[in-house]
Short mmCIF file of C-alpha atoms in Angstrom, two decimals:
data_model
loop_
_atom_site.label_atom_id
_atom_site.label_comp_id
_atom_site.label_asym_id
_atom_site.label_seq_id
_atom_site.Cartn_x
_atom_site.Cartn_y
_atom_site.Cartn_z
CA GLY A 24 -18.97 -14.47 4.66
CA GLN A 25 -15.91 -14.12 2.53
CA SER A 26 -12.71 -16.15 2.26
CA LEU A 27 -9.66 -15.81 0.07
CA GLU A 28 -6.78 -18.12 -0.72
CA GLN A 29 -3.40 -17.10 -2.02
CA PRO A 30 0.02 -18.74 -1.77
CA SER A 31 1.97 -17.81 1.33
CA GLU A 32 5.34 -17.47 -0.41
CA VAL A 33 6.71 -17.02 -3.92
CA THR A 34 10.35 -16.70 -4.93
CA ALA A 35 11.67 -15.49 -8.29
CA VAL A 36 14.82 -13.97 -9.76
CA GLU A 37 15.35 -10.44 -10.93
CA GLY A 38 14.04 -9.83 -14.43
CA ALA A 39 11.63 -12.77 -14.31
CA ILE A 40 7.83 -12.83 -14.43
CA VAL A 41 5.79 -14.02 -11.47
CA GLN A 42 2.08 -14.67 -11.08
CA ILE A 43 0.32 -14.56 -7.72
CA ASN A 44 -3.03 -16.31 -7.73
CA CYS A 45 -6.06 -15.58 -5.60
CA THR A 46 -9.26 -17.57 -5.31
CA TYR A 47 -12.19 -16.29 -3.35
CA GLN A 48 -15.58 -17.20 -1.97
CA THR A 49 -17.98 -14.41 -1.20
CA SER A 50 -21.70 -13.96 -0.75
CA GLY A 51 -21.66 -10.85 -2.93
CA PHE A 52 -18.97 -9.59 -5.25
CA TYR A 53 -18.13 -6.17 -6.60
CA GLY A 54 -14.45 -6.54 -7.41
CA LEU A 55 -10.96 -7.77 -6.61
CA SER A 56 -8.19 -5.46 -5.43
CA TRP A 57 -4.46 -5.94 -4.98
CA TYR A 58 -2.25 -4.24 -2.42
CA GLN A 59 1.50 -4.23 -1.87
CA GLN A 60 3.10 -4.00 1.55
CA HIS A 61 6.82 -3.71 2.19
CA ASP A 62 8.21 -4.91 5.51
CA GLY A 63 7.29 -2.47 8.24
CA GLY A 64 5.26 -0.32 5.90
CA ALA A 65 1.64 0.33 5.13
CA PRO A 66 -0.26 -1.36 2.29
CA THR A 67 -0.45 0.57 -0.95
CA PHE A 68 -3.10 0.11 -3.62
CA LEU A 69 -1.97 -1.55 -6.86
CA SER A 70 -5.03 -2.42 -8.91
CA TYR A 71 -8.74 -3.15 -8.98
CA ASN A 72 -10.76 -5.39 -11.27
CA ALA A 73 -14.54 -5.22 -11.34
CA LEU A 74 -14.98 -6.88 -14.73
CA ASP A 75 -13.46 -9.98 -16.32
CA GLY A 76 -10.19 -9.50 -18.09
CA LEU A 77 -6.76 -8.07 -17.77
CA GLU A 78 -5.86 -4.63 -16.44
CA GLU A 79 -2.34 -3.41 -17.09
CA THR A 80 -0.46 -0.75 -15.17
CA GLY A 81 3.18 -0.58 -16.15
CA ARG A 82 4.99 -3.73 -15.08
CA PHE A 83 1.99 -4.94 -13.09
CA SER A 84 -1.15 -6.52 -14.50
CA SER A 85 -4.19 -7.94 -12.75
CA PHE A 86 -6.68 -10.43 -14.09
CA LEU A 87 -10.16 -11.42 -12.99
CA SER A 88 -12.49 -14.26 -13.90
CA ARG A 89 -15.77 -13.79 -12.07
CA SER A 90 -17.14 -17.13 -13.25
CA ASP A 91 -14.14 -18.95 -11.73
CA SER A 92 -13.94 -16.73 -8.62
CA TYR A 93 -10.29 -16.31 -9.48
CA GLY A 94 -7.81 -13.59 -10.13
CA TYR A 95 -4.10 -13.07 -10.33
CA LEU A 96 -1.47 -10.39 -10.13
CA LEU A 97 1.27 -10.57 -12.75
CA LEU A 98 4.57 -8.84 -12.11
CA GLN A 99 6.93 -8.52 -15.05
CA GLU A 100 10.59 -7.55 -15.23
CA LEU A 101 10.96 -8.19 -11.52
CA GLN A 102 13.14 -5.82 -9.56
CA MET A 103 14.63 -6.22 -6.10
CA LYS A 104 12.30 -3.50 -4.84
CA ASP A 105 9.32 -5.72 -5.71
CA SER A 106 10.16 -7.93 -2.72
CA ALA A 107 7.14 -7.39 -0.51
CA SER A 108 3.88 -8.96 0.59
CA TYR A 109 1.00 -8.85 -1.86
CA PHE A 110 -2.60 -9.05 -0.70
CA CYS A 111 -5.70 -9.70 -2.71
CA ALA A 112 -8.94 -8.28 -1.32
CA VAL A 113 -12.54 -8.74 -2.31
CA SER A 114 -15.24 -6.14 -2.15
CA GLY A 115 -18.37 -8.04 -1.20
CA SER A 116 -21.96 -7.25 -0.48
CA ALA A 117 -21.11 -4.87 2.35
CA ARG A 118 -18.84 -2.87 0.04
CA GLN A 119 -15.96 -3.36 2.43
CA LEU A 120 -12.68 -5.06 1.74
CA THR A 121 -11.84 -8.53 3.01
CA PHE A 122 -8.14 -9.22 2.69
CA GLY A 123 -6.34 -12.46 2.02
CA SER A 124 -3.46 -13.56 4.24
CA GLY A 125 -0.89 -12.27 1.79
CA THR A 126 1.85 -13.68 -0.42
CA GLN A 127 5.45 -12.93 0.51
CA LEU A 128 7.39 -12.35 -2.71
CA THR A 129 11.15 -12.66 -2.53
CA VAL A 130 13.13 -11.46 -5.53
CA LEU A 131 16.63 -12.92 -5.76
CA PRO A 132 19.53 -11.30 -7.63
CA SER B 157 -3.28 16.04 -2.56
CA GLN B 158 -4.61 13.85 0.21
CA THR B 159 -2.54 12.73 3.16
CA ILE B 160 -3.31 10.54 6.14
CA HIS B 161 -1.58 10.76 9.48
CA GLN B 162 -1.45 8.34 12.38
CA TRP B 163 0.15 8.65 15.77
CA PRO B 164 1.91 7.47 17.67
CA ALA B 165 4.11 5.35 15.42
CA THR B 166 4.92 2.88 18.19
CA LEU B 167 3.44 2.28 21.60
CA VAL B 168 4.23 -0.06 24.47
CA GLN B 169 1.46 -0.35 27.02
CA PRO B 170 0.85 -2.56 30.07
CA VAL B 171 -2.11 -4.92 30.20
CA GLY B 172 -5.15 -3.19 31.60
CA SER B 173 -4.10 0.30 30.55
CA PRO B 174 -6.22 2.52 28.28
CA LEU B 175 -5.51 3.20 24.61
CA SER B 176 -6.12 6.06 22.23
CA LEU B 177 -4.86 6.03 18.65
CA GLU B 178 -5.59 8.94 16.38
CA CYS B 179 -5.92 9.19 12.63
CA THR B 180 -6.48 12.33 10.58
CA VAL B 181 -6.94 12.83 6.86
CA GLU B 182 -6.17 15.99 4.92
CA GLY B 183 -7.19 17.12 1.46
CA THR B 184 -10.57 15.41 1.19
CA SER B 185 -14.05 15.82 2.61
CA ASN B 186 -16.44 13.22 3.99
CA PRO B 187 -14.09 10.29 3.45
CA ASN B 188 -14.92 6.73 4.43
CA LEU B 189 -12.57 5.84 7.30
CA TYR B 190 -11.38 2.46 8.48
CA TRP B 191 -9.41 0.88 11.32
CA TYR B 192 -7.61 -2.40 10.63
CA ARG B 193 -5.40 -4.61 12.75
CA GLN B 194 -2.64 -6.75 11.32
CA ALA B 195 -0.97 -9.51 13.32
CA ALA B 196 2.63 -10.32 12.41
CA GLY B 197 2.81 -12.07 9.04
CA ARG B 198 -0.93 -12.01 8.58
CA GLY B 199 -3.59 -10.20 6.59
CA LEU B 200 -5.59 -7.17 7.61
CA GLN B 201 -8.62 -7.54 9.84
CA LEU B 202 -11.22 -4.81 9.57
CA LEU B 203 -12.15 -3.51 13.01
CA PHE B 204 -14.33 -0.46 12.35
CA TYR B 205 -15.45 1.69 9.48
CA SER B 206 -17.24 5.01 9.29
CA ILE B 207 -19.10 6.73 6.48
CA GLY B 208 -19.62 9.99 8.37
CA ILE B 209 -19.34 11.88 11.64
CA GLY B 210 -20.69 9.81 14.50
CA GLN B 211 -21.45 6.85 12.22
CA ILE B 212 -19.40 3.83 13.26
CA SER B 213 -19.82 0.20 12.23
CA SER B 214 -18.05 -2.51 14.17
CA GLU B 215 -16.94 -5.65 12.44
CA VAL B 216 -15.42 -7.66 15.25
CA PRO B 217 -16.66 -7.87 18.85
CA GLN B 218 -13.81 -6.90 21.13
CA ASN B 219 -12.75 -4.51 23.84
CA LEU B 220 -11.98 -1.77 21.33
CA SER B 221 -14.16 1.13 20.29
CA ALA B 222 -13.95 3.83 17.65
CA SER B 223 -15.20 7.37 17.37
CA ARG B 224 -15.36 9.99 14.65
CA PRO B 225 -15.72 13.34 16.35
CA GLN B 226 -14.85 15.35 13.24
CA ASP B 227 -15.17 14.69 9.52
CA ARG B 228 -11.52 13.80 9.02
CA GLN B 229 -10.64 12.42 12.44
CA PHE B 230 -10.95 8.79 13.49
CA ILE B 231 -9.99 7.54 16.94
CA LEU B 232 -9.48 4.00 18.17
CA SER B 233 -9.80 3.46 21.91
CA SER B 234 -9.78 0.87 24.62
CA LYS B 235 -10.50 1.16 28.32
CA LYS B 236 -8.40 -1.88 29.26
CA LEU B 237 -5.86 -3.42 26.91
CA LEU B 238 -5.41 -7.17 26.60
CA LEU B 239 -2.27 -9.02 25.54
CA SER B 240 -4.12 -10.07 22.40
CA ASP B 241 -4.51 -6.42 21.39
CA SER B 242 -0.86 -6.28 20.33
CA GLY B 243 -0.46 -5.70 16.62
CA PHE B 244 -0.06 -3.23 13.81
CA TYR B 245 -3.00 -0.83 13.65
CA LEU B 246 -3.70 0.81 10.34
CA CYS B 247 -6.07 3.61 9.52
CA ALA B 248 -7.28 4.00 5.95
CA TRP B 249 -9.56 6.24 3.94
CA SER B 250 -11.48 5.93 0.71
CA ALA B 251 -13.42 8.41 -1.36
CA PRO B 252 -16.95 9.14 -0.15
CA GLY B 253 -19.77 7.03 -1.45
CA LEU B 254 -19.70 3.42 -2.52
CA SER B 255 -16.15 3.36 -3.89
CA GLN B 256 -14.58 1.51 -1.02
CA GLU B 257 -12.39 -0.76 -3.12
CA THR B 258 -9.51 1.68 -3.34
CA GLN B 259 -8.24 2.51 0.11
CA TYR B 260 -5.28 4.60 1.18
CA PHE B 261 -3.47 3.64 4.33
CA GLY B 262 -1.70 5.63 6.97
CA PRO B 263 1.77 4.69 8.26
CA GLY B 264 0.33 2.62 11.11
CA THR B 265 0.89 2.26 14.83
CA ARG B 266 2.76 -0.70 16.26
CA LEU B 267 1.23 -1.58 19.62
CA LEU B 268 2.87 -3.95 22.05
CA VAL B 269 0.90 -4.87 25.14
CA LEU B 270 3.01 -6.35 27.94
#
């Protein structure tokens, strides 16, 4: 089976940088995805890493280390609108997504 | 562009009543389709996925069932709802084939079973 661990809550101030970590255990591994979900809304896709290294998309970056079964989402120049839950998800042997429990990010003014 | 619709947006049902939630996708053909449930403050639990018409895989044994009568239509059903069926139900699609890592979610249905 698959399991993921990520912090339940993170708080940061506007303009800061925050890193949300995710460690995983899976019987097969194809990649690590990140999704954002605002309160009451649906999850939206942010990024996907299949290979080791850093992927950058605007203010958001995602990193993967397959050897360490570890990844993170980096959010730079935080804005109030970034307050949301962030989920990591692994694509395992069944090529389906298994989601973590989510990290609630609160951005303070 | 592709869009995904779900209805109803909210639903309050008594225990023991039937359920039917519908999801439709526009702007793509032969998508992979998924049903997830999310409890308050929790992650997403995959309930069913489908790679084609009439092809349904169940991930969690429960009193729910899914059907895919048309290429871009996915239905979640129950004959008798339980209190534990309350939650946020999300439908999602991904491009056909093995690329299931990038999924696009519908607006969801909030179900409260009383």
